[in-house]
XYZ file of C-alpha atoms in Angstrom:
489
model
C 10.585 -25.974 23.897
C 12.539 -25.556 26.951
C 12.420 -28.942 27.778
C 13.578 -30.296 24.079
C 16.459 -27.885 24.596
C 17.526 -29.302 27.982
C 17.365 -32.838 25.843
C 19.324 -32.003 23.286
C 22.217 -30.491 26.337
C 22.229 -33.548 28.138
C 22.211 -35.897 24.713
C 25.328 -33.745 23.713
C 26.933 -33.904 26.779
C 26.221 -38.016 26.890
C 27.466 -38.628 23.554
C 31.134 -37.274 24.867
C 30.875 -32.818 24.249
C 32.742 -30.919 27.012
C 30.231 -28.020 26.218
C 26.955 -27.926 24.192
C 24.258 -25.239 24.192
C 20.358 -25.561 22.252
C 18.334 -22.856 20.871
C 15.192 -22.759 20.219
C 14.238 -19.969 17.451
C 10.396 -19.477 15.931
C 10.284 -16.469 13.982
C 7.093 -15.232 11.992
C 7.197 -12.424 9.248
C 4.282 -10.432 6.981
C 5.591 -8.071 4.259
C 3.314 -5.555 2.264
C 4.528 -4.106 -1.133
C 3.113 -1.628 -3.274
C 3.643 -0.442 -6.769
C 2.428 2.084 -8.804
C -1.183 2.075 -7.451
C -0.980 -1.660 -6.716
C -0.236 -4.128 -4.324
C 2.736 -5.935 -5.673
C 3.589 -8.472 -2.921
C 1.789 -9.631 0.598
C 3.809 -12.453 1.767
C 3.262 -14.271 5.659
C 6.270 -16.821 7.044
C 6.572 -18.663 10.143
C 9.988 -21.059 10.873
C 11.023 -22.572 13.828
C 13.622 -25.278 15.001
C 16.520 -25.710 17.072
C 19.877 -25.655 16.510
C 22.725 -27.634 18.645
C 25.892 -26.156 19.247
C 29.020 -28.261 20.618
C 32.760 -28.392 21.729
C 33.748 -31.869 21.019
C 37.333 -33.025 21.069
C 38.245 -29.293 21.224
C 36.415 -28.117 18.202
C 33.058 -26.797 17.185
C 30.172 -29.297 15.941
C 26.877 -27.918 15.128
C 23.399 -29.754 13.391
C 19.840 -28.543 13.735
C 16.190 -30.011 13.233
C 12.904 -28.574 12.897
C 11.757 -32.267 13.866
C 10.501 -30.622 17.430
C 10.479 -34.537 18.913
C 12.764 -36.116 22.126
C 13.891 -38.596 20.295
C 14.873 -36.255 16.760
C 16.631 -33.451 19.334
C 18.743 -36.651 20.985
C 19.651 -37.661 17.368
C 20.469 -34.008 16.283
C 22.954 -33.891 19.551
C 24.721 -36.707 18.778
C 25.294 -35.650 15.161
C 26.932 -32.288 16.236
C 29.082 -34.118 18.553
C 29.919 -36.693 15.488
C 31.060 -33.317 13.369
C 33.149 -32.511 16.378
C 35.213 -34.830 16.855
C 35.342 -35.562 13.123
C 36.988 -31.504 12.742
C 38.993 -31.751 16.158
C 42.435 -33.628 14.153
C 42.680 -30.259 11.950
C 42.797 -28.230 14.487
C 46.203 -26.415 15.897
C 44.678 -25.618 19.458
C 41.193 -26.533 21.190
C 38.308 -24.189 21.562
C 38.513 -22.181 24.669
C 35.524 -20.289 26.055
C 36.006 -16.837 28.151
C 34.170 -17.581 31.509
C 30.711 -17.058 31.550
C 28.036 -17.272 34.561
C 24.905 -18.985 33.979
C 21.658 -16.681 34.310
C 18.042 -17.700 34.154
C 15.619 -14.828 32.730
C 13.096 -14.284 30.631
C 13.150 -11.439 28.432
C 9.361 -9.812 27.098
C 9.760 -7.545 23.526
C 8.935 -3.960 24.655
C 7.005 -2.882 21.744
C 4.227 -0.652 22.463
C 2.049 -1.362 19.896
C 1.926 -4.887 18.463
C 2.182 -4.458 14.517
C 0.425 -7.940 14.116
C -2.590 -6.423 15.682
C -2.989 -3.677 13.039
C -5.671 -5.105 10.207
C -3.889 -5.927 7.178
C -6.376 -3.618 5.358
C -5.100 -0.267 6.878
C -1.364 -1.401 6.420
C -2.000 -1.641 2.474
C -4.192 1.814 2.492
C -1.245 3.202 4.395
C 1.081 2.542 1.360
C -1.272 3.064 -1.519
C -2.117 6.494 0.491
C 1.678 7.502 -0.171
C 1.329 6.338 -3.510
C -1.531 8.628 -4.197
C 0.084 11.450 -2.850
C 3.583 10.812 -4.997
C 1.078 10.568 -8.234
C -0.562 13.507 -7.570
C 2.663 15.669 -6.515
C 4.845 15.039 -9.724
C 5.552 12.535 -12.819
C 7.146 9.762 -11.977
C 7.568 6.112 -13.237
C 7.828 4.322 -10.107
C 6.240 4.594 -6.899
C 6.847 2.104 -4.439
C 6.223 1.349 -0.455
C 7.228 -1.712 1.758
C 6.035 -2.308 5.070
C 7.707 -5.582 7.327
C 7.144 -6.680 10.494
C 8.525 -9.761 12.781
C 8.141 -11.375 15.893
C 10.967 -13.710 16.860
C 10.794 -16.514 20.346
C 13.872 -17.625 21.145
C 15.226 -20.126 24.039
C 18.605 -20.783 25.202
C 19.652 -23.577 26.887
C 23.463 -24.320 27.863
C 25.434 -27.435 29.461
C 26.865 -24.339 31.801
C 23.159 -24.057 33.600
C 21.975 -21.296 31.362
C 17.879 -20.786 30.406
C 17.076 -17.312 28.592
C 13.787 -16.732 27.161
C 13.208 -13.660 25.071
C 11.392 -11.949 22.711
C 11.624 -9.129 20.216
C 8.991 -7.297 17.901
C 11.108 -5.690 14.755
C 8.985 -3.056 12.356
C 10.292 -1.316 9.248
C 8.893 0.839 6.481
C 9.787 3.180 3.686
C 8.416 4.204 0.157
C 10.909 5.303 -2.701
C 9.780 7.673 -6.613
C 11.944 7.179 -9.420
C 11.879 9.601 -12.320
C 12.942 9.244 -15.631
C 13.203 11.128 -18.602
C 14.547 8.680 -21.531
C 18.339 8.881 -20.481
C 18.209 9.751 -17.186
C 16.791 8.187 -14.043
C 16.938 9.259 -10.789
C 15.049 7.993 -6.782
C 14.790 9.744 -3.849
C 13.468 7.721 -0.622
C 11.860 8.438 2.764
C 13.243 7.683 5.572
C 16.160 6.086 4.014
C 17.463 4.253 1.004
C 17.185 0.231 0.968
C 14.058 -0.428 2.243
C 13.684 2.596 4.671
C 14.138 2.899 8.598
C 13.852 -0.294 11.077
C 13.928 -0.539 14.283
C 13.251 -3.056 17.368
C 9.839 -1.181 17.733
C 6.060 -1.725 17.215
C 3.638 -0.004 14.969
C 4.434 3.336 17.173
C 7.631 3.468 14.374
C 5.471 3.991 11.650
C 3.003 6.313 13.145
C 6.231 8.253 14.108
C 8.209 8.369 10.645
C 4.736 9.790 8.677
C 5.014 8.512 5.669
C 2.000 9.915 4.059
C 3.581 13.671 4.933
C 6.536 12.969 2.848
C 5.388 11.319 -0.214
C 5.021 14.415 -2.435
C 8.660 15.574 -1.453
C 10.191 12.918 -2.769
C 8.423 12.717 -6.004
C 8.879 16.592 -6.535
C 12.978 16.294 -5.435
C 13.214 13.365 -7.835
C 11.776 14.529 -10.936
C 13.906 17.982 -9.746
C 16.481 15.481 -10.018
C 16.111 15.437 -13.919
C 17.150 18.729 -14.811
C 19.822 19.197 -12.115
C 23.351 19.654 -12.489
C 25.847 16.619 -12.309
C 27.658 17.081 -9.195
C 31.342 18.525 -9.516
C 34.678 16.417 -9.245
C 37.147 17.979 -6.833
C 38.111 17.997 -2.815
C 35.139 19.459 -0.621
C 33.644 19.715 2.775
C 30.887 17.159 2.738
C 28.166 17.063 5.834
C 26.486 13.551 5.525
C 22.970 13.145 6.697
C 22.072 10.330 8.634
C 21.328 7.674 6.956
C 24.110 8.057 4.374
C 26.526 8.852 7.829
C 25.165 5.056 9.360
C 26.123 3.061 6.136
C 29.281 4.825 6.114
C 29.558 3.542 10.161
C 28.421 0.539 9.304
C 30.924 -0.645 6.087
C 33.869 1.182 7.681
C 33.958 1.092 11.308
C 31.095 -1.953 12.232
C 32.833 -4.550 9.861
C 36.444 -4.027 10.262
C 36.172 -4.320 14.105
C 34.848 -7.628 13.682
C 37.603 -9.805 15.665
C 36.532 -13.108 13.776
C 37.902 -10.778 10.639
C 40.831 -9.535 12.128
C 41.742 -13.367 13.258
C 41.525 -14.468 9.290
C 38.599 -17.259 10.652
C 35.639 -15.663 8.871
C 36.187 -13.585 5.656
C 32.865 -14.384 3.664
C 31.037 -11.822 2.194
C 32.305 -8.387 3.549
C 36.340 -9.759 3.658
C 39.131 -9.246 6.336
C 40.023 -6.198 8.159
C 43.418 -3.607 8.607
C 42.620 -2.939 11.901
C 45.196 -5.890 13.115
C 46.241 -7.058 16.478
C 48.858 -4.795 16.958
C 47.091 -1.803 16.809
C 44.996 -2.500 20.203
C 46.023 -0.815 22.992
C 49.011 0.663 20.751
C 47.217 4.495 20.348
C 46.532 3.511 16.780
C 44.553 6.456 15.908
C 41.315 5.579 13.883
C 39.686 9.308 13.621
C 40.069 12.958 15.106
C 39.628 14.217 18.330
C 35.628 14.392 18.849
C 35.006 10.811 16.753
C 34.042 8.357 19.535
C 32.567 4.673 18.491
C 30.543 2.701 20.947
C 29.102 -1.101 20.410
C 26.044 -0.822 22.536
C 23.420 -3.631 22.582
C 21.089 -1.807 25.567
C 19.950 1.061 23.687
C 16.161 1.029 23.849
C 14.242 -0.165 20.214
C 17.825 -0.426 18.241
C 17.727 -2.894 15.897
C 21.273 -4.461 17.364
C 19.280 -4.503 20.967
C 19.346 -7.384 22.743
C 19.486 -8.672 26.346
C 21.456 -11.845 25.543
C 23.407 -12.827 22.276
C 23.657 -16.410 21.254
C 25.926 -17.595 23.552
C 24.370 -16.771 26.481
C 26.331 -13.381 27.233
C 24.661 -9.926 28.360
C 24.017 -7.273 25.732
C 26.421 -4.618 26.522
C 28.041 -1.279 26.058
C 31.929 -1.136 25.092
C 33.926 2.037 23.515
C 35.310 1.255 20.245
C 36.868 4.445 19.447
C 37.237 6.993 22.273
C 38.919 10.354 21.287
C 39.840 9.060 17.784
C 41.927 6.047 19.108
C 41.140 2.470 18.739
C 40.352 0.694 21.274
C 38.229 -2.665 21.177
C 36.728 -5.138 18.803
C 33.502 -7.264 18.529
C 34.146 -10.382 20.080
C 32.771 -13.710 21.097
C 33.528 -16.592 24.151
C 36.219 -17.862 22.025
C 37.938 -14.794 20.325
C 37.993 -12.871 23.570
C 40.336 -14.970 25.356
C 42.572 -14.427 22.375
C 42.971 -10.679 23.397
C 43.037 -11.736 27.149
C 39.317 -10.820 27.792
C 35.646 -11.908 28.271
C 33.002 -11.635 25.506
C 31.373 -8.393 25.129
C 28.415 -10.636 23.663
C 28.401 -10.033 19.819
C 27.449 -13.684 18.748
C 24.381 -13.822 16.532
C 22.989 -16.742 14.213
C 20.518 -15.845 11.570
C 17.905 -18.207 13.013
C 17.865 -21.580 14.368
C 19.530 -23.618 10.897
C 22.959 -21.609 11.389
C 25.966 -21.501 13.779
C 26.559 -18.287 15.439
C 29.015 -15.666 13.786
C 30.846 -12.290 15.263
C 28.095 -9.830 14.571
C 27.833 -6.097 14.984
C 25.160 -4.681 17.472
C 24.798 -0.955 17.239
C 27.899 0.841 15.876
C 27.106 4.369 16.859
C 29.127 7.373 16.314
C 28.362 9.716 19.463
C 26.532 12.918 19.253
C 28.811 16.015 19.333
C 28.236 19.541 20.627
C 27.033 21.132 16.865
C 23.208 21.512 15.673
C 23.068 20.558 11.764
C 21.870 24.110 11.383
C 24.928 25.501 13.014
C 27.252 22.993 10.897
C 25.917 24.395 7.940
C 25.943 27.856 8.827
C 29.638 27.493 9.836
C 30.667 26.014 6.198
C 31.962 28.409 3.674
C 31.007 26.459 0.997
C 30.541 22.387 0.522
C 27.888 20.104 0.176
C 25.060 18.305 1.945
C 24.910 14.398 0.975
C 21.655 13.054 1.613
C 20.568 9.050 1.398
C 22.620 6.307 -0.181
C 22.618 4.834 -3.282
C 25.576 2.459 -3.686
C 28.937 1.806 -1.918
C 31.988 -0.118 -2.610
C 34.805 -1.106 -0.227
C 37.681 -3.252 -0.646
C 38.102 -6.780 1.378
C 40.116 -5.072 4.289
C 37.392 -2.095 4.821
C 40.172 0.757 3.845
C 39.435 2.037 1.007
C 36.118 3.246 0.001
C 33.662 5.123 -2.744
C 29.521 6.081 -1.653
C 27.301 7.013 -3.698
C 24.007 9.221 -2.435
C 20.712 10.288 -3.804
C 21.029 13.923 -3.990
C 23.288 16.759 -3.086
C 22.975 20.333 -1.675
C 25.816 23.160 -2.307
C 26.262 25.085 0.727
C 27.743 28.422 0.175
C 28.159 31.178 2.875
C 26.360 28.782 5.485
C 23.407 28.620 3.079
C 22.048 25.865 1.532
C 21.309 26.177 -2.640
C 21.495 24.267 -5.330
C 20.354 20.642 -5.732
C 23.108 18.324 -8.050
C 22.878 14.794 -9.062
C 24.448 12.001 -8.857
C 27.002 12.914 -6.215
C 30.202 10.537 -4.680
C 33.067 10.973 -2.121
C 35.769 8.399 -1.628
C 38.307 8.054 1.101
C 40.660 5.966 3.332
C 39.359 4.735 6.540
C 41.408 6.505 9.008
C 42.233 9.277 6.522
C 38.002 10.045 6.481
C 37.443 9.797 9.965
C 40.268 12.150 10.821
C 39.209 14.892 8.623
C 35.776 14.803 11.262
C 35.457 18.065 12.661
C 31.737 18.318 13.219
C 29.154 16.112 14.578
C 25.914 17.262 15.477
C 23.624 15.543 18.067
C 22.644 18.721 20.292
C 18.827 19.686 18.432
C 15.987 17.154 19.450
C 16.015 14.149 17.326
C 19.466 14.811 15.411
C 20.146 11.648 17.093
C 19.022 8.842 15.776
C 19.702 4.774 15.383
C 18.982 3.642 11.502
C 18.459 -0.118 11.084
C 20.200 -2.049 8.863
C 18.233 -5.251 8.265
C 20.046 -6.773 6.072
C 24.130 -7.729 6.996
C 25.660 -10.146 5.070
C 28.217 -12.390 6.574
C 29.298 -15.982 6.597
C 29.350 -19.146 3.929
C 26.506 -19.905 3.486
C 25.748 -16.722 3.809
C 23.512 -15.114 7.085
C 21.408 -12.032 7.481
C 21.972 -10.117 10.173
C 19.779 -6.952 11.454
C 21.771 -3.796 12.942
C 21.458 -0.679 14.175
C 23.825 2.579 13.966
C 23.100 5.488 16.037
C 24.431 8.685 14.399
C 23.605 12.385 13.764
C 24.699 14.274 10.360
C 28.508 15.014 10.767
C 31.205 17.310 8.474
C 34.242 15.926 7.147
C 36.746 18.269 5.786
C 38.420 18.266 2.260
C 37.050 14.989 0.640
C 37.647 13.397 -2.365
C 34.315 13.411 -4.741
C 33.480 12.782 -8.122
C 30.297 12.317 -10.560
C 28.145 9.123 -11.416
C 27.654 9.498 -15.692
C 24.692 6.655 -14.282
C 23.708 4.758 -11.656
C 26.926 2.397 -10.565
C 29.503 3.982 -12.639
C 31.893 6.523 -11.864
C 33.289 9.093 -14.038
């Protein structure tokens, strides 16, 4: 493929582009489903192609094949330089890239155990196991497990002298039970909500997250669920555990940042952002004292890892928030120079048919100097959110309402009763500033959740995440009572 790649560079660059890079993507997927006892879904996908990227007359022009042939690639060049020059008359200024050096490399996946390698057989047995175990622990209607894993090959080839090879192995699992009792219904799900935990990782992931030893806890906690009170309305301390804490990262600190957003050029999907222009580099303060925000593409098995995003430009580690205040934003070759600096290499296409967008790597809130257990003990009284269930945020990622799957009172540093159906709303800044807590010191508080599924872009792309957090307290928030799932009292 590398050689198709360096055809479809030099066909661009013939055919009149100033810049043109060609990526080669083949990605191949196998799902595993279960449901109630049964398998409800094995599916197996392969896709590959390569997608041309240009700068012609000063604007972008992009086409892609999955013809893999010289003389389709050379056609497929010539076309993105055609859409080039076609867009360059509506444009106010030309495209200007932040510098970049080439670099040759090729990148292995570091998975330690290849999940295409374990025999379809035990994956399903591995679910249905769970199922058994949810049946047998309490009634409840619906009993479900998903297992995914991927292997994506991707080249990179760039008029600029650039050849990157690299790999990646992505795993995920989870299970979910649903009670009901005729006007109730309530879910509880290990690891997380949504299709559970992913992560750049092999099969290691799911020998790690044991699903088998949780199954009958969530079946027991959500027919509990049932008979539980409805969670109060008022203004509480709220510790959110980790999951819930990387969705809340993720919808109000990962998109906003976003500088495609904050530049009005992308707004599909998940809207605009408040954090404007002026408040970089102005002290605009985003959250209290111990919140600090990092975009970091080299942790090890995130699912926002990389070496290299899609333009070419080394995965890397940037503060986003240090000490509460704001200080950078996601950016790509041509946003960067906007702000008057180089790409912190954020651009990511969902696959080889689609033109690289502003995407988030990992968004992770920093560990603080609290255990959970000390958190807890040190609350008077408030409540333990556990695992999402819904969220809504408006277009400019300020105001905000979660929903979670269960909810613990804490009183006197203890924790008690289990409630149902709890929310908490805020205001961005207003949320992050009432952060007095963050835990992060015990073994394993730590921990990057993957979120596989980002939406972004017209038409829209998938993107997969990661967020990095440990459970945190926020002081004196704003919470209500679902009547039912998606509606607020």
């Amino acid at each position: 493929m590398d050689k198709l790649c360096r055809i479809a560079v030099d066909a661009a660059i013939n055919a009149g582009a100033s810049y043109a890079d060609a990526r080669f993507v083949f990605r191949r997927e196998e799902s595993v489903e279960t449901k109630n006892g049964s398998v409800d879904g094995v599916t197996s996908s392969t896709d590959r192609g390569i997608g041309v990227r240009v700068i012609a007359g000063g604007a972008w022009g992009f086409a892609a094949t999955s013809e893999l042939t010289e003389s389709a690639l050379a056609d497929t060049a010539r076309k993105a330089v055609e859409i080039g020059k076609a867009g360059a008359p509506t444009l106010d200024e030309p495209v200007v890239l932040s510098c970049l050096n080439p670099v040759i490399d090729h990148v292995p996946h570091t998975a330690k155990q290849d999940p295409f390698e374990v025999p379809m057989a035990k994956r399903v047995e591995l679910l249905l196991d769970c199922d058994r175990r949810m049946a047998e622990a309490a009634d409840v209607v619906l009993r479900q497990g998903l297992l995914l894993i991927s292997r994506q090959e991707q080249f990179f080839a760039s008029s600029e002298g650039s050849e990157i090879y690299q790999e990646r192995i992505e795993t995920g699992a989870g299970i979910e039970a649903t009670a009901a009792d005729g006007s109730e219904t309530q879910r509880r799900s290990y690891p997380a909500s949504h299709g559970g935990q992913m992560a750049c990782r092999g099969w290691e992931l799911v020998e790690e997250l044991d699903l088998p030893g949780h199954a009958a806890d969530i079946a027991r906690e959500a027919n509990a669920l049932l008979s539980a009170p409805h969670f109060p309305e008022g203004c509480f301390d709220i510790i959110l555990d980790g999951p819930q804490l990387a969705l809340q990262v993720h919808e109000s600190c990962g998109h906003p940042i976003e500088l495609d957003r904050v530049l009005g050029t992308e707004a599909g999907f998940a809207g605009t952002s408040f954090l404007t222009l002026d408040k970089l580099n102005s002290g605009f303060r985003y959250g209290s004292e111990i919140v600090n925000i990092t975009a970091d593409a080299t942790l090890d098995g995130g699912l926002g890892s990389f070496a290299y995003d899609d333009e070419g430009v080394p995965g890397q580690r940037t503060m986003i928030v240090e000490k509460g205040i704001f200080t950078g934003y996601l950016t790509s070759r041509e946003t960067a120079p906007i702000i008057g600096q180089a790409s912190q290499g954020s651009m990511r296409a969902d696959g080889w048919a689609r033109i690289p967008l502003i995407r988030m790597t990992n968004i992770n809130l920093l560990p603080g100097d609290w255990t959970l257990e000390e958190i807890i003990a040190d609350t008077d009284h408030g409540f333990l959110l556990c695992t999402n269930t819904s969220w809504s945020i408006d277009d400019r990622r300020l105001n905000f309402q979660f929903g979670t799957e269960v909810a613990f009172e804490i009183v006197n540093g203890e924790l008690g009763q289990m409630y149902r159906n709890p929310t908490y709303n805020g205001i961005t800044p207003e949320f992050w500033a009432s952060c007095d807590a963050i835990s992060g010191r015990a073994p394993n508080e730590w921990r990057i959740w993957g979120v596989p599924n980002c939406g972004k872009g017209e038409p829209m792309q998938t993107a997969r995440v990661g967020h990095g957090v440990a459970p945190a307290r926020f002081r004196s928030v704003q919470c209500g009572a679902m009547t039912q799932r998606g509606g607020d009292q």
